[in-house]
Amino acid sequence: MRKLKKVRDLWQDIMEVQEIRDVFTGQPVKKKKYDIDHFIPWSFVMNDELWNLMPMDASLNSSKSNRLPKWNPFFQNFAQNQYLMYQIIYDDMGIYLGRTRIISKR
């Protein structure tokens, strides 16, 4: 099993300061009820790169299977989440370097 704890911790910290929307539903991700999953299924890219790992509703994770997502309905949320994640990492480098907590709460 691939270990995604650091990625989950990163997204958890991000959700402390910024609302994140589920890529597939557009609804806010609930802090205690989400999984980290691949936007493009692991079976297609076979890696756990940060750009492809997203928080999503835990109930949807098991139902989405290994199919490629349709691009148009989901890309906007995917891109927005990625932008927010990298913006926060850039603004608060400590969140990603060494996995320290965010110091400056927004």
PDB file of C-alpha atoms in Angstrom:
ATOM      1  CA  MET A   1       0.000   0.000   0.000  1.00  0.00           C
ATOM      2  CA  ARG A   2       1.297   3.430  -0.917  1.00  0.00           C
ATOM      3  CA  LYS A   3       1.819   5.799   1.983  1.00  0.00           C
ATOM      4  CA  LEU A   4       0.023   9.093   1.507  1.00  0.00           C
ATOM      5  CA  LYS A   5       0.149  10.353   5.100  1.00  0.00           C
ATOM      6  CA  LYS A   6       2.393  13.324   4.308  1.00  0.00           C
ATOM      7  CA  VAL A   7       0.117  14.374   1.472  1.00  0.00           C
ATOM      8  CA  ARG A   8      -2.928  14.031   3.726  1.00  0.00           C
ATOM      9  CA  ASP A   9      -1.163  16.112   6.403  1.00  0.00           C
ATOM     10  CA  LEU A  10      -0.375  18.775   3.816  1.00  0.00           C
ATOM     11  CA  TRP A  11      -3.986  18.995   2.644  1.00  0.00           C
ATOM     12  CA  GLN A  12      -5.189  18.995   6.258  1.00  0.00           C
ATOM     13  CA  ASP A  13      -3.002  22.020   6.969  1.00  0.00           C
ATOM     14  CA  ILE A  14      -4.247  23.747   3.826  1.00  0.00           C
ATOM     15  CA  MET A  15      -7.863  23.143   4.832  1.00  0.00           C
ATOM     16  CA  GLU A  16      -7.146  24.873   8.145  1.00  0.00           C
ATOM     17  CA  VAL A  17      -6.718  28.157   6.270  1.00  0.00           C
ATOM     18  CA  GLN A  18      -8.522  27.660   2.960  1.00  0.00           C
ATOM     19  CA  GLU A  19     -11.708  25.921   1.864  1.00  0.00           C
ATOM     20  CA  ILE A  20     -11.005  23.181  -0.671  1.00  0.00           C
ATOM     21  CA  ARG A  21     -13.695  21.896  -3.014  1.00  0.00           C
ATOM     22  CA  ASP A  22     -14.079  18.276  -4.010  1.00  0.00           C
ATOM     23  CA  VAL A  23     -12.904  17.915  -7.602  1.00  0.00           C
ATOM     24  CA  PHE A  24     -15.852  15.739  -8.574  1.00  0.00           C
ATOM     25  CA  THR A  25     -18.760  17.226  -6.601  1.00  0.00           C
ATOM     26  CA  GLY A  26     -17.716  20.867  -6.271  1.00  0.00           C
ATOM     27  CA  GLN A  27     -18.765  20.720  -2.603  1.00  0.00           C
ATOM     28  CA  PRO A  28     -16.431  21.781   0.221  1.00  0.00           C
ATOM     29  CA  VAL A  29     -14.266  18.903   1.442  1.00  0.00           C
ATOM     30  CA  LYS A  30     -15.137  18.025   5.042  1.00  0.00           C
ATOM     31  CA  LYS A  31     -12.006  17.972   7.184  1.00  0.00           C
ATOM     32  CA  LYS A  32     -12.760  14.663   8.893  1.00  0.00           C
ATOM     33  CA  LYS A  33     -14.506  12.856   6.021  1.00  0.00           C
ATOM     34  CA  TYR A  34     -12.125  12.788   3.093  1.00  0.00           C
ATOM     35  CA  ASP A  35      -9.617  10.539   1.407  1.00  0.00           C
ATOM     36  CA  ILE A  36      -6.562  11.433  -0.631  1.00  0.00           C
ATOM     37  CA  ASP A  37      -6.917  10.011  -4.097  1.00  0.00           C
ATOM     38  CA  HIS A  38      -5.509  10.365  -7.580  1.00  0.00           C
ATOM     39  CA  PHE A  39      -7.265  12.655 -10.052  1.00  0.00           C
ATOM     40  CA  ILE A  40      -5.810  10.577 -12.878  1.00  0.00           C
ATOM     41  CA  PRO A  41      -5.982   6.969 -11.629  1.00  0.00           C
ATOM     42  CA  TRP A  42      -2.761   5.443 -10.355  1.00  0.00           C
ATOM     43  CA  SER A  43      -3.105   2.644 -12.919  1.00  0.00           C
ATOM     44  CA  PHE A  44      -2.514   5.234 -15.684  1.00  0.00           C
ATOM     45  CA  VAL A  45       0.400   7.216 -14.214  1.00  0.00           C
ATOM     46  CA  MET A  46       1.780   4.758 -11.608  1.00  0.00           C
ATOM     47  CA  ASN A  47       3.126   7.360  -9.224  1.00  0.00           C
ATOM     48  CA  ASP A  48       2.061   9.384  -6.225  1.00  0.00           C
ATOM     49  CA  GLU A  49       3.118  12.819  -7.448  1.00  0.00           C
ATOM     50  CA  LEU A  50       1.669  15.732  -5.508  1.00  0.00           C
ATOM     51  CA  TRP A  51       0.077  17.312  -8.599  1.00  0.00           C
ATOM     52  CA  ASN A  52      -2.218  14.291  -8.995  1.00  0.00           C
ATOM     53  CA  LEU A  53      -3.275  13.768  -5.361  1.00  0.00           C
ATOM     54  CA  MET A  54      -6.440  15.464  -4.166  1.00  0.00           C
ATOM     55  CA  PRO A  55      -8.675  15.420  -1.120  1.00  0.00           C
ATOM     56  CA  MET A  56     -12.079  14.045  -2.036  1.00  0.00           C
ATOM     57  CA  ASP A  57     -15.224  12.817  -0.351  1.00  0.00           C
ATOM     58  CA  ALA A  58     -14.455   9.436   1.198  1.00  0.00           C
ATOM     59  CA  SER A  59     -17.709   7.926  -0.066  1.00  0.00           C
ATOM     60  CA  LEU A  60     -16.839   8.788  -3.679  1.00  0.00           C
ATOM     61  CA  ASN A  61     -13.312   7.441  -3.569  1.00  0.00           C
ATOM     62  CA  SER A  62     -14.328   3.796  -3.698  1.00  0.00           C
ATOM     63  CA  SER A  63     -17.021   4.358  -6.325  1.00  0.00           C
ATOM     64  CA  LYS A  64     -15.004   6.218  -8.958  1.00  0.00           C
ATOM     65  CA  SER A  65     -13.022   3.152 -10.035  1.00  0.00           C
ATOM     66  CA  ASN A  66      -9.958   3.318 -12.307  1.00  0.00           C
ATOM     67  CA  ARG A  67     -11.602   5.195 -15.151  1.00  0.00           C
ATOM     68  CA  LEU A  68     -10.124   8.408 -16.471  1.00  0.00           C
ATOM     69  CA  PRO A  69     -12.221  11.378 -15.355  1.00  0.00           C
ATOM     70  CA  LYS A  70     -14.023  13.460 -17.941  1.00  0.00           C
ATOM     71  CA  TRP A  71     -11.877  16.545 -18.360  1.00  0.00           C
ATOM     72  CA  ASN A  72     -14.355  19.384 -18.866  1.00  0.00           C
ATOM     73  CA  PRO A  73     -16.619  18.997 -15.833  1.00  0.00           C
ATOM     74  CA  PHE A  74     -13.784  18.494 -13.341  1.00  0.00           C
ATOM     75  CA  PHE A  75     -10.689  20.322 -14.541  1.00  0.00           C
ATOM     76  CA  GLN A  76     -11.668  23.739 -13.143  1.00  0.00           C
ATOM     77  CA  ASN A  77     -11.927  22.399  -9.569  1.00  0.00           C
ATOM     78  CA  PHE A  78      -8.750  20.347 -10.040  1.00  0.00           C
ATOM     79  CA  ALA A  79      -6.791  23.371 -11.290  1.00  0.00           C
ATOM     80  CA  GLN A  80      -8.179  25.646  -8.560  1.00  0.00           C
ATOM     81  CA  ASN A  81      -7.181  23.193  -5.821  1.00  0.00           C
ATOM     82  CA  GLN A  82      -3.702  22.841  -7.296  1.00  0.00           C
ATOM     83  CA  TYR A  83      -3.315  26.617  -7.539  1.00  0.00           C
ATOM     84  CA  LEU A  84      -4.399  27.109  -3.915  1.00  0.00           C
ATOM     85  CA  MET A  85      -2.117  24.330  -2.706  1.00  0.00           C
ATOM     86  CA  TYR A  86       0.989  25.661  -4.446  1.00  0.00           C
ATOM     87  CA  GLN A  87       0.169  29.248  -3.487  1.00  0.00           C
ATOM     88  CA  ILE A  88       0.008  28.282   0.190  1.00  0.00           C
ATOM     89  CA  ILE A  89       3.184  26.207  -0.099  1.00  0.00           C
ATOM     90  CA  TYR A  90       4.929  29.197  -1.691  1.00  0.00           C
ATOM     91  CA  ASP A  91       3.591  31.665   0.887  1.00  0.00           C
ATOM     92  CA  ASP A  92       4.324  29.381   3.856  1.00  0.00           C
ATOM     93  CA  MET A  93       7.274  27.245   2.785  1.00  0.00           C
ATOM     94  CA  GLY A  94       7.412  25.607   6.215  1.00  0.00           C
ATOM     95  CA  ILE A  95       4.202  23.742   5.500  1.00  0.00           C
ATOM     96  CA  TYR A  96       5.937  21.594   2.900  1.00  0.00           C
ATOM     97  CA  LEU A  97       9.586  21.715   3.895  1.00  0.00           C
ATOM     98  CA  GLY A  98       9.839  19.434   6.881  1.00  0.00           C
ATOM     99  CA  ARG A  99       6.067  19.259   7.391  1.00  0.00           C
ATOM    100  CA  THR A 100       5.801  21.972  10.027  1.00  0.00           C
ATOM    101  CA  ARG A 101       2.463  23.570  10.783  1.00  0.00           C
ATOM    102  CA  ILE A 102       1.397  26.768   9.078  1.00  0.00           C
ATOM    103  CA  ILE A 103       2.629  29.676  11.155  1.00  0.00           C
ATOM    104  CA  SER A 104       0.665  32.537   9.666  1.00  0.00           C
ATOM    105  CA  LYS A 105      -3.058  31.793   9.779  1.00  0.00           C
ATOM    106  CA  ARG A 106      -4.954  33.719   7.140  1.00  0.00           C
TER     107      ARG A 106
END
